[in-house]
PDB file of C-alpha atoms and ligand atoms in Angstrom:
ATOM      1  CA  MET U   1      -1.988 -40.075 -27.727  1.00 38.00           C
ATOM      2  CA  THR U   2      -2.050 -39.865 -23.870  1.00 44.00           C
ATOM      3  CA  ALA U   3      -3.221 -36.299 -22.567  1.00 45.00           C
ATOM      4  CA  PRO U   4      -1.599 -35.010 -19.370  1.00 48.00           C
ATOM      5  CA  LEU U   5      -2.772 -36.025 -16.153  1.00 49.00           C
ATOM      6  CA  SER U   6      -3.830 -32.192 -15.670  1.00 59.00           C
ATOM      7  CA  ALA U   7      -6.269 -32.333 -18.746  1.00 87.00           C
ATOM      8  CA  ILE U   8      -8.858 -34.220 -16.455  1.00 95.00           C
ATOM      9  CA  PRO U   9     -10.127 -31.415 -14.329  1.00 97.00           C
ATOM     10  CA  TRP U  10     -11.292 -32.125 -10.398  1.00 98.00           C
ATOM     11  CA  ASN U  11      -9.872 -35.850 -11.120  1.00 97.00           C
ATOM     12  CA  THR U  12      -9.410 -36.306  -7.261  1.00 97.00           C
ATOM     13  CA  PRO U  13     -12.445 -36.822  -4.810  1.00 97.00           C
ATOM     14  CA  ALA U  14     -11.223 -33.624  -2.946  1.00 98.00           C
ATOM     15  CA  LEU U  15     -10.846 -31.527  -6.154  1.00 98.00           C
ATOM     16  CA  TRP U  16     -14.515 -32.963  -7.067  1.00 98.00           C
ATOM     17  CA  CYS U  17     -16.160 -32.346  -3.931  1.00 98.00           C
ATOM     18  CA  GLU U  18     -14.335 -28.968  -3.867  1.00 98.00           C
ATOM     19  CA  ALA U  19     -15.341 -27.840  -7.296  1.00 98.00           C
ATOM     20  CA  ASN U  20     -19.200 -28.606  -6.374  1.00 98.00           C
ATOM     21  CA  ALA U  21     -19.073 -26.919  -3.196  1.00 98.00           C
ATOM     22  CA  SER U  22     -17.268 -23.760  -4.525  1.00 97.00           C
ATOM     23  CA  LEU U  23     -19.841 -23.523  -7.159  1.00 97.00           C
ATOM     24  CA  ALA U  24     -22.729 -24.325  -4.958  1.00 97.00           C
ATOM     25  CA  ASP U  25     -21.813 -21.521  -2.761  1.00 97.00           C
ATOM     26  CA  ALA U  26     -21.271 -19.317  -5.651  1.00 96.00           C
ATOM     27  CA  LEU U  27     -24.676 -19.909  -7.024  1.00 96.00           C
ATOM     28  CA  ARG U  28     -26.308 -19.414  -3.539  1.00 95.00           C
ATOM     29  CA  THR U  29     -24.386 -15.706  -3.025  1.00 95.00           C
ATOM     30  CA  HIS U  30     -25.445 -14.822  -6.642  1.00 94.00           C
ATOM     31  CA  TRP U  31     -28.947 -16.359  -6.793  1.00 91.00           C
ATOM     32  CA  SER U  32     -30.953 -13.182  -7.648  1.00 92.00           C
ATOM     33  CA  ALA U  33     -28.558 -12.231 -10.186  1.00 93.00           C
ATOM     34  CA  LEU U  34     -28.837 -15.747 -11.823  1.00 94.00           C
ATOM     35  CA  ALA U  35     -32.321 -15.593 -12.600  1.00 93.00           C
ATOM     36  CA  GLY U  36     -31.438 -16.032 -16.407  1.00 93.00           C
ATOM     37  CA  ASN U  37     -29.170 -18.780 -16.008  1.00 94.00           C
ATOM     38  CA  HIS U  38     -31.771 -20.938 -13.935  1.00 95.00           C
ATOM     39  CA  ARG U  39     -34.167 -20.122 -16.910  1.00 96.00           C
ATOM     40  CA  GLN U  40     -31.574 -21.476 -19.546  1.00 96.00           C
ATOM     41  CA  ALA U  41     -31.069 -24.380 -17.598  1.00 97.00           C
ATOM     42  CA  ARG U  42     -34.476 -24.945 -17.169  1.00 97.00           C
ATOM     43  CA  GLN U  43     -34.854 -24.777 -20.737  1.00 98.00           C
ATOM     44  CA  ALA U  44     -31.718 -26.992 -21.383  1.00 98.00           C
ATOM     45  CA  ARG U  45     -33.271 -29.683 -19.290  1.00 98.00           C
ATOM     46  CA  ARG U  46     -36.625 -29.779 -21.062  1.00 98.00           C
ATOM     47  CA  LEU U  47     -34.913 -30.209 -24.334  1.00 98.00           C
ATOM     48  CA  LEU U  48     -32.887 -32.946 -23.193  1.00 98.00           C
ATOM     49  CA  GLU U  49     -35.460 -34.578 -21.516  1.00 98.00           C
ATOM     50  CA  SER U  50     -37.383 -34.252 -24.995  1.00 98.00           C
ATOM     51  CA  ILE U  51     -34.975 -36.337 -26.472  1.00 98.00           C
ATOM     52  CA  PHE U  52     -33.810 -39.021 -24.358  1.00 98.00           C
ATOM     53  CA  PRO U  53     -36.867 -41.293 -25.300  1.00 98.00           C
ATOM     54  CA  ARG U  54     -35.365 -41.335 -28.766  1.00 97.00           C
ATOM     55  CA  MET U  55     -32.047 -42.061 -27.404  1.00 97.00           C
ATOM     56  CA  ASP U  56     -32.988 -45.005 -25.397  1.00 97.00           C
ATOM     57  CA  ILE U  57     -34.698 -46.326 -28.592  1.00 97.00           C
ATOM     58  CA  LEU U  58     -31.049 -45.618 -30.831  1.00 98.00           C
ATOM     59  CA  CYS U  59     -29.545 -47.532 -27.715  1.00 97.00           C
ATOM     60  CA  GLU U  60     -32.181 -50.542 -28.042  1.00 96.00           C
ATOM     61  CA  GLN U  61     -31.556 -50.758 -31.777  1.00 97.00           C
ATOM     62  CA  ALA U  62     -27.404 -50.062 -32.012  1.00 97.00           C
ATOM     63  CA  CYS U  63     -25.958 -51.115 -28.544  1.00 96.00           C
ATOM     64  CA  PRO U  64     -26.718 -55.072 -28.063  1.00 94.00           C
ATOM     65  CA  ALA U  65     -24.732 -56.087 -31.322  1.00 93.00           C
ATOM     66  CA  CYS U  66     -21.712 -53.644 -30.826  1.00 95.00           C
ATOM     67  CA  THR U  67     -18.288 -55.037 -30.369  1.00 94.00           C
ATOM     68  CA  ASP U  68     -16.321 -51.878 -29.795  1.00 94.00           C
ATOM     69  CA  VAL U  69     -18.377 -50.207 -26.877  1.00 95.00           C
ATOM     70  CA  CYS U  70     -17.541 -46.368 -26.979  1.00 96.00           C
ATOM     71  CA  CYS U  71     -17.954 -46.120 -23.387  1.00 96.00           C
ATOM     72  CA  GLN U  72     -15.045 -48.400 -22.694  1.00 93.00           C
ATOM     73  CA  ARG U  73     -12.592 -46.262 -24.620  1.00 91.00           C
ATOM     74  CA  ALA U  74     -13.910 -42.745 -24.124  1.00 92.00           C
ATOM     75  CA  TRP U  75     -11.669 -40.191 -23.142  1.00 93.00           C
ATOM     76  CA  VAL U  76     -14.398 -37.747 -21.876  1.00 96.00           C
ATOM     77  CA  TRP U  77     -15.399 -35.742 -18.120  1.00 97.00           C
ATOM     78  CA  ALA U  78     -17.505 -33.521 -16.888  1.00 98.00           C
ATOM     79  CA  ASP U  79     -16.523 -29.840 -17.746  1.00 97.00           C
ATOM     80  CA  PHE U  80     -17.340 -26.467 -16.071  1.00 98.00           C
ATOM     81  CA  ARG U  81     -20.659 -26.337 -18.334  1.00 98.00           C
ATOM     82  CA  ASP U  82     -21.522 -29.750 -17.224  1.00 98.00           C
ATOM     83  CA  LEU U  83     -21.123 -28.746 -13.636  1.00 98.00           C
ATOM     84  CA  LEU U  84     -22.896 -25.548 -13.767  1.00 98.00           C
ATOM     85  CA  PHE U  85     -25.995 -26.922 -15.681  1.00 98.00           C
ATOM     86  CA  PHE U  86     -26.239 -29.827 -12.634  1.00 98.00           C
ATOM     87  CA  HIS U  87     -26.221 -26.952 -10.320  1.00 97.00           C
ATOM     88  CA  LEU U  88     -28.607 -24.646 -11.929  1.00 97.00           C
ATOM     89  CA  ALA U  89     -31.288 -27.338 -13.026  1.00 97.00           C
ATOM     90  CA  GLY U  90     -30.883 -29.006  -9.684  1.00 96.00           C
ATOM     91  CA  ILE U  91     -29.680 -32.506 -10.744  1.00 98.00           C
ATOM     92  CA  PRO U  92     -27.298 -34.383  -8.185  1.00 98.00           C
ATOM     93  CA  PRO U  93     -23.920 -34.296  -9.985  1.00 98.00           C
ATOM     94  CA  PRO U  94     -22.314 -37.862 -10.181  1.00 98.00           C
ATOM     95  CA  GLU U  95     -20.214 -38.982  -7.145  1.00 98.00           C
ATOM     96  CA  ARG U  96     -16.932 -38.668  -8.977  1.00 98.00           C
ATOM     97  CA  GLN U  97     -15.326 -37.426 -12.008  1.00 98.00           C
ATOM     98  CA  LEU U  98     -15.596 -39.824 -14.733  1.00 98.00           C
ATOM     99  CA  LEU U  99     -12.026 -40.714 -14.814  1.00 97.00           C
ATOM    100  CA  SER U 100      -9.038 -40.236 -12.561  1.00 96.00           C
ATOM    101  CA  GLN U 101      -5.661 -40.583 -14.577  1.00 94.00           C
ATOM    102  CA  PRO U 102      -4.844 -41.432 -18.254  1.00 91.00           C
ATOM    103  CA  GLY U 103      -5.800 -44.829 -19.425  1.00 90.00           C
ATOM    104  CA  ASP U 104      -8.690 -45.231 -16.776  1.00 94.00           C
ATOM    105  CA  HIS U 105     -12.143 -46.580 -18.228  1.00 93.00           C
ATOM    106  CA  CYS U 106     -14.911 -44.522 -17.324  1.00 97.00           C
ATOM    107  CA  ARG U 107     -15.940 -45.323 -13.876  1.00 97.00           C
ATOM    108  CA  TYR U 108     -19.749 -45.208 -14.755  1.00 98.00           C
ATOM    109  CA  ALA U 109     -19.469 -47.890 -17.670  1.00 96.00           C
ATOM    110  CA  GLY U 110     -21.023 -50.930 -16.489  1.00 93.00           C
ATOM    111  CA  PRO U 111     -21.869 -54.384 -18.012  1.00 89.00           C
ATOM    112  CA  ASP U 112     -25.328 -53.379 -19.041  1.00 89.00           C
ATOM    113  CA  GLY U 113     -24.478 -49.413 -20.255  1.00 93.00           C
ATOM    114  CA  CYS U 114     -23.983 -46.167 -18.288  1.00 96.00           C
ATOM    115  CA  ARG U 115     -25.001 -46.618 -14.806  1.00 97.00           C
ATOM    116  CA  LEU U 116     -25.752 -42.633 -14.774  1.00 98.00           C
ATOM    117  CA  GLU U 117     -28.901 -41.293 -14.916  1.00 98.00           C
ATOM    118  CA  ARG U 118     -28.964 -39.493 -18.608  1.00 98.00           C
ATOM    119  CA  LEU U 119     -29.667 -36.154 -17.034  1.00 98.00           C
ATOM    120  CA  GLN U 120     -26.354 -36.704 -14.813  1.00 98.00           C
ATOM    121  CA  ARG U 121     -24.082 -37.430 -17.701  1.00 98.00           C
ATOM    122  CA  PRO U 122     -21.770 -34.838 -19.244  1.00 98.00           C
ATOM    123  CA  PHE U 123     -23.311 -33.557 -22.402  1.00 98.00           C
ATOM    124  CA  VAL U 124     -20.647 -35.132 -24.568  1.00 97.00           C
ATOM    125  CA  CYS U 125     -22.320 -38.390 -23.711  1.00 98.00           C
ATOM    126  CA  THR U 126     -25.631 -37.207 -24.980  1.00 98.00           C
ATOM    127  CA  TRP U 127     -24.144 -35.339 -27.942  1.00 96.00           C
ATOM    128  CA  TYR U 128     -22.173 -38.235 -29.459  1.00 96.00           C
ATOM    129  CA  LEU U 129     -23.962 -40.553 -31.780  1.00 97.00           C
ATOM    130  CA  CYS U 130     -21.938 -43.206 -33.221  1.00 97.00           C
ATOM    131  CA  PRO U 131     -22.282 -44.281 -36.996  1.00 97.00           C
ATOM    132  CA  ALA U 132     -24.424 -47.171 -35.974  1.00 97.00           C
ATOM    133  CA  GLN U 133     -26.922 -44.873 -34.020  1.00 98.00           C
ATOM    134  CA  MET U 134     -26.596 -42.170 -36.938  1.00 98.00           C
ATOM    135  CA  ARG U 135     -27.682 -45.075 -39.463  1.00 97.00           C
ATOM    136  CA  HIS U 136     -30.986 -45.747 -37.500  1.00 98.00           C
ATOM    137  CA  LEU U 137     -31.738 -42.030 -36.664  1.00 98.00           C
ATOM    138  CA  ARG U 138     -31.471 -41.021 -40.556  1.00 97.00           C
ATOM    139  CA  GLN U 139     -34.343 -43.714 -41.225  1.00 97.00           C
ATOM    140  CA  THR U 140     -36.741 -41.484 -39.290  1.00 97.00           C
ATOM    141  CA  PRO U 141     -35.839 -37.567 -40.934  1.00 97.00           C
ATOM    142  CA  ALA U 142     -38.412 -35.944 -38.750  1.00 97.00           C
ATOM    143  CA  GLU U 143     -36.728 -37.492 -35.560  1.00 96.00           C
ATOM    144  CA  MET U 144     -33.264 -36.774 -36.841  1.00 97.00           C
ATOM    145  CA  LYS U 145     -34.253 -33.032 -37.446  1.00 98.00           C
ATOM    146  CA  LYS U 146     -35.690 -32.823 -33.932  1.00 97.00           C
ATOM    147  CA  VAL U 147     -32.519 -34.357 -32.368  1.00 98.00           C
ATOM    148  CA  SER U 148     -30.076 -32.272 -34.229  1.00 98.00           C
ATOM    149  CA  GLU U 149     -31.981 -29.005 -33.464  1.00 98.00           C
ATOM    150  CA  SER U 150     -32.264 -29.791 -29.893  1.00 98.00           C
ATOM    151  CA  LEU U 151     -28.703 -30.681 -29.484  1.00 98.00           C
ATOM    152  CA  GLN U 152     -27.612 -27.509 -31.070  1.00 98.00           C
ATOM    153  CA  LEU U 153     -29.993 -25.674 -28.905  1.00 98.00           C
ATOM    154  CA  ILE U 154     -28.430 -27.133 -25.913  1.00 98.00           C
ATOM    155  CA  LYS U 155     -25.058 -26.539 -26.864  1.00 98.00           C
ATOM    156  CA  ARG U 156     -26.100 -22.803 -27.333  1.00 98.00           C
ATOM    157  CA  LEU U 157     -27.880 -22.801 -24.069  1.00 98.00           C
ATOM    158  CA  ARG U 158     -24.631 -24.029 -22.366  1.00 98.00           C
ATOM    159  CA  ARG U 159     -22.304 -21.533 -23.696  1.00 97.00           C
ATOM    160  CA  GLU U 160     -24.699 -18.693 -22.726  1.00 96.00           C
ATOM    161  CA  MET U 161     -25.272 -20.182 -18.957  1.00 96.00           C
ATOM    162  CA  GLU U 162     -21.592 -20.141 -18.867  1.00 97.00           C
ATOM    163  CA  ALA U 163     -21.027 -16.411 -20.027  1.00 96.00           C
ATOM    164  CA  SER U 164     -23.810 -15.034 -17.936  1.00 93.00           C
ATOM    165  CA  PHE U 165     -22.663 -16.858 -14.922  1.00 95.00           C
ATOM    166  CA  ILE U 166     -19.134 -15.303 -15.411  1.00 95.00           C
ATOM    167  CA  GLU U 167     -20.300 -12.333 -15.883  1.00 93.00           C
ATOM    168  CA  ALA U 168     -22.875 -12.295 -12.692  1.00 91.00           C
ATOM    169  CA  VAL U 169     -20.236 -13.311 -10.560  1.00 89.00           C
ATOM    170  CA  ALA U 170     -17.328 -11.130 -11.763  1.00 84.00           C
TER     171      ALA U 170
HETATM  172  S1  LIG K   1     -23.173 -46.186 -28.873  1.00 95.31           S
HETATM  173 FE1  LIG K   1     -22.435 -46.850 -30.526  1.00 95.31          FE
HETATM  174  S2  LIG K   1     -20.352 -47.179 -30.298  1.00 95.31           S
HETATM  175 FE2  LIG K   1     -21.474 -47.169 -28.300  1.00 95.31          FE
HETATM  176  S3  LIG K   1     -21.980 -48.939 -27.350  1.00 95.31           S
HETATM  177 FE3  LIG K   1     -23.632 -48.030 -28.726  1.00 95.31          FE
HETATM  178  S4  LIG K   1     -23.601 -48.986 -30.719  1.00 95.31           S
HETATM  179 FE4  LIG K   1     -21.592 -49.256 -29.594  1.00 95.31          FE
HETATM  180  S1  LIG K   2     -20.797 -41.157 -18.157  1.00 95.31           S
HETATM  181 FE1  LIG K   2     -21.732 -43.074 -18.912  1.00 95.31          FE
HETATM  182  S2  LIG K   2     -22.366 -42.331 -21.069  1.00 95.31           S
HETATM  183 FE2  LIG K   2     -20.684 -41.349 -20.383  1.00 95.31          FE
HETATM  184  S3  LIG K   2     -18.779 -42.225 -20.890  1.00 95.31           S
HETATM  185 FE3  LIG K   2     -19.606 -42.736 -18.845  1.00 95.31          FE
HETATM  186  S4  LIG K   2     -20.444 -44.635 -19.142  1.00 95.31           S
HETATM  187 FE4  LIG K   2     -20.386 -43.937 -21.163  1.00 95.31          FE
END
Protein backbone atom coordinates (compact mmCIF):
# COMPACT_ATOMS: atom_id res chain seq x y z
CA MET A 1 0.00 0.00 0.00
CA THR A 2 1.31 3.46 -0.84
CA ALA A 3 0.62 6.33 1.52
CA PRO A 4 -0.05 9.79 0.10
CA LEU A 5 2.98 12.03 -0.36
CA SER A 6 1.64 14.38 2.29
CA ALA A 7 2.07 11.60 4.88
CA ILE A 8 5.79 12.41 5.09
CA PRO A 9 6.21 15.63 7.07
CA TRP A 10 8.82 18.23 6.00
CA ASN A 11 9.87 16.08 3.06
CA THR A 12 11.67 18.82 1.12
CA PRO A 13 14.88 20.62 2.19
CA ALA A 14 12.95 23.90 2.48
CA LEU A 15 10.21 22.43 4.67
CA TRP A 16 12.75 20.62 6.83
CA CYS A 17 14.77 23.82 7.37
CA GLU A 18 11.65 25.80 8.09
CA ALA A 19 10.37 23.27 10.64
CA ASN A 20 13.68 23.20 12.48
CA ALA A 21 14.07 26.98 12.42
CA SER A 22 10.52 27.49 13.72
CA LEU A 23 11.05 25.02 16.51
CA ALA A 24 14.38 26.56 17.51
CA ASP A 25 12.72 29.95 17.56
CA ALA A 26 9.81 28.73 19.71
CA LEU A 27 12.25 27.17 22.18
CA ARG A 28 14.21 30.43 22.45
CA THR A 29 11.03 32.46 22.96
CA HIS A 30 9.59 30.17 25.63
CA TRP A 31 12.89 29.05 27.18
CA SER A 32 11.99 29.72 30.81
CA ALA A 33 8.58 28.02 30.52
CA LEU A 34 10.23 24.92 29.11
CA ALA A 35 12.48 23.96 32.03
CA GLY A 36 10.43 20.79 32.58
CA ASN A 37 10.79 19.86 28.91
CA HIS A 38 14.56 20.16 29.14
CA ARG A 39 14.59 17.86 32.15
CA GLN A 40 12.43 15.33 30.30
CA ALA A 41 14.70 15.51 27.26
CA ARG A 42 17.82 14.99 29.38
CA GLN A 43 16.21 11.98 31.05
CA ALA A 44 15.18 10.52 27.69
CA ARG A 45 18.70 11.06 26.37
CA ARG A 46 20.27 9.30 29.37
CA LEU A 47 17.89 6.37 28.96
CA LEU A 48 18.68 6.09 25.26
CA GLU A 49 22.42 6.21 25.91
CA SER A 50 22.04 3.51 28.57
CA ILE A 51 20.53 1.02 26.09
CA PHE A 52 22.64 1.84 23.00
CA PRO A 53 25.48 -0.52 23.97
CA ARG A 54 22.97 -3.38 24.07
CA MET A 55 21.50 -2.24 20.73
CA ASP A 56 25.00 -2.31 19.23
CA ILE A 57 25.48 -5.86 20.44
CA LEU A 58 22.12 -6.93 19.03
CA CYS A 59 23.10 -5.49 15.65
CA GLU A 60 26.45 -7.27 15.75
CA GLN A 61 24.66 -10.53 16.55
CA ALA A 62 21.79 -10.30 14.09
CA CYS A 63 22.58 -8.00 11.18
CA PRO A 64 25.62 -9.49 9.40
CA ALA A 65 23.63 -12.58 8.38
CA CYS A 66 20.45 -10.69 7.51
CA THR A 67 19.03 -11.09 4.02
CA ASP A 68 16.12 -8.68 4.39
CA VAL A 69 17.61 -5.45 5.73
CA CYS A 70 14.89 -3.49 7.51
CA CYS A 71 16.30 -0.04 6.68
CA GLN A 72 16.03 -0.79 2.94
CA ARG A 73 12.27 -1.14 3.20
CA ALA A 74 11.42 1.02 6.21
CA TRP A 75 8.60 3.51 5.75
CA VAL A 76 9.62 5.76 8.62
CA TRP A 77 10.52 9.39 9.21
CA ALA A 78 11.28 11.87 11.99
CA ASP A 79 8.05 13.14 13.53
CA PHE A 80 7.34 16.17 15.68
CA ARG A 81 8.36 14.41 18.91
CA ASP A 82 11.70 13.50 17.35
CA LEU A 83 12.37 17.07 16.28
CA LEU A 84 11.35 18.40 19.66
CA PHE A 85 13.63 15.92 21.41
CA PHE A 86 16.61 16.80 19.18
CA HIS A 87 16.21 20.50 19.90
CA LEU A 88 15.56 20.14 23.62
CA ALA A 89 18.42 17.70 24.15
CA GLY A 90 20.93 19.67 22.05
CA ILE A 91 21.24 16.95 19.40
CA PRO A 92 21.88 18.14 15.82
CA PRO A 93 18.91 16.96 13.74
CA PRO A 94 19.69 14.98 10.58
CA GLU A 95 20.38 17.22 7.58
CA ARG A 96 17.21 16.07 5.84
CA GLN A 97 14.04 14.15 6.51
CA LEU A 98 14.63 10.41 5.98
CA LEU A 99 12.40 10.13 2.91
CA SER A 100 11.27 12.53 0.21
CA GLN A 101 8.54 10.55 -1.47
CA PRO A 102 6.77 7.19 -1.49
CA GLY A 103 9.02 4.45 -2.78
CA ASP A 104 12.19 6.04 -1.38
CA HIS A 105 14.64 4.13 0.76
CA CYS A 106 15.84 5.92 3.84
CA ARG A 107 18.58 8.28 2.68
CA TYR A 108 20.72 7.32 5.70
CA ALA A 109 20.79 3.58 5.02
CA GLY A 110 24.32 2.76 3.93
CA PRO A 111 26.07 -0.48 3.03
CA ASP A 112 27.38 -0.78 6.59
CA GLY A 113 24.16 0.23 8.31
CA CYS A 114 22.71 3.53 9.41
CA ARG A 115 24.90 6.57 8.78
CA LEU A 116 23.28 8.62 11.54
CA GLU A 117 24.48 8.69 15.13
CA ARG A 118 22.06 6.68 17.23
CA LEU A 119 20.84 9.80 19.03
CA GLN A 120 19.98 11.43 15.70
CA ARG A 121 17.71 8.63 14.55
CA PRO A 122 13.94 8.85 14.86
CA PHE A 123 12.80 6.99 17.94
CA VAL A 124 11.02 4.39 15.83
CA CYS A 125 14.45 3.23 14.61
CA THR A 126 15.50 2.52 18.21
CA TRP A 127 12.16 1.18 19.32
CA TYR A 128 11.91 -1.39 16.52
CA LEU A 129 13.62 -4.68 17.32
CA CYS A 130 13.30 -7.23 14.56
CA PRO A 131 12.49 -10.90 15.31
CA ALA A 132 16.15 -11.93 15.03
CA GLN A 133 17.21 -9.26 17.51
CA MET A 134 14.37 -10.21 19.84
CA ARG A 135 15.53 -13.83 19.82
CA HIS A 136 18.99 -12.71 20.95
CA LEU A 137 17.62 -10.29 23.53
CA ARG A 138 15.36 -12.95 25.08
CA GLN A 139 18.44 -14.97 25.93
CA THR A 140 19.34 -12.36 28.57
CA PRO A 141 16.12 -11.71 30.52
CA ALA A 142 17.63 -8.99 32.72
CA GLU A 143 18.76 -7.06 29.64
CA MET A 144 15.41 -7.65 27.99
CA LYS A 145 13.66 -6.17 31.01
CA LYS A 146 15.98 -3.17 31.11
CA VAL A 147 15.57 -2.42 27.39
CA SER A 148 11.77 -2.86 27.48
CA GLU A 149 11.33 -0.68 30.54
CA SER A 150 13.63 2.01 29.16
CA LEU A 151 11.77 2.09 25.85
CA GLN A 152 8.43 2.39 27.61
CA LEU A 153 9.70 5.22 29.79
CA ILE A 154 11.16 7.04 26.78
CA LYS A 155 7.82 6.72 25.01
CA ARG A 156 6.10 8.27 28.01
CA LEU A 157 8.64 11.08 28.24
CA ARG A 158 8.18 11.87 24.55
CA ARG A 159 4.43 12.14 24.99
CA GLU A 160 4.87 14.36 28.04
CA MET A 161 7.46 16.54 26.28
CA GLU A 162 5.08 17.18 23.43
CA ALA A 163 2.11 17.89 25.72
CA SER A 164 4.01 20.32 27.95
CA PHE A 165 5.57 22.04 24.94
CA ILE A 166 2.12 22.64 23.43
CA GLU A 167 0.87 23.92 26.78
CA ALA A 168 3.86 26.27 27.17
CA VAL A 169 3.63 27.84 23.73
CA ALA A 170 -0.17 27.99 23.54
S1 LIG B 1 17.76 -5.14 12.54
FE1 LIG B 1 16.99 -7.18 11.95
S2 LIG B 1 15.90 -6.85 9.99
FE2 LIG B 1 17.22 -5.06 10.37
S3 LIG B 1 19.15 -5.51 9.29
FE3 LIG B 1 19.39 -6.19 11.42
S4 LIG B 1 18.79 -8.35 11.41
FE4 LIG B 1 18.03 -7.45 9.52
S1 LIG C 1 17.48 6.48 10.06
FE1 LIG C 1 18.96 4.83 10.10
S2 LIG C 1 18.02 3.23 11.37
FE2 LIG C 1 16.39 4.63 10.72
S3 LIG C 1 15.54 3.75 8.83
FE3 LIG C 1 17.14 5.20 8.25
S4 LIG C 1 19.00 3.95 8.04
FE4 LIG C 1 17.52 2.77 9.22
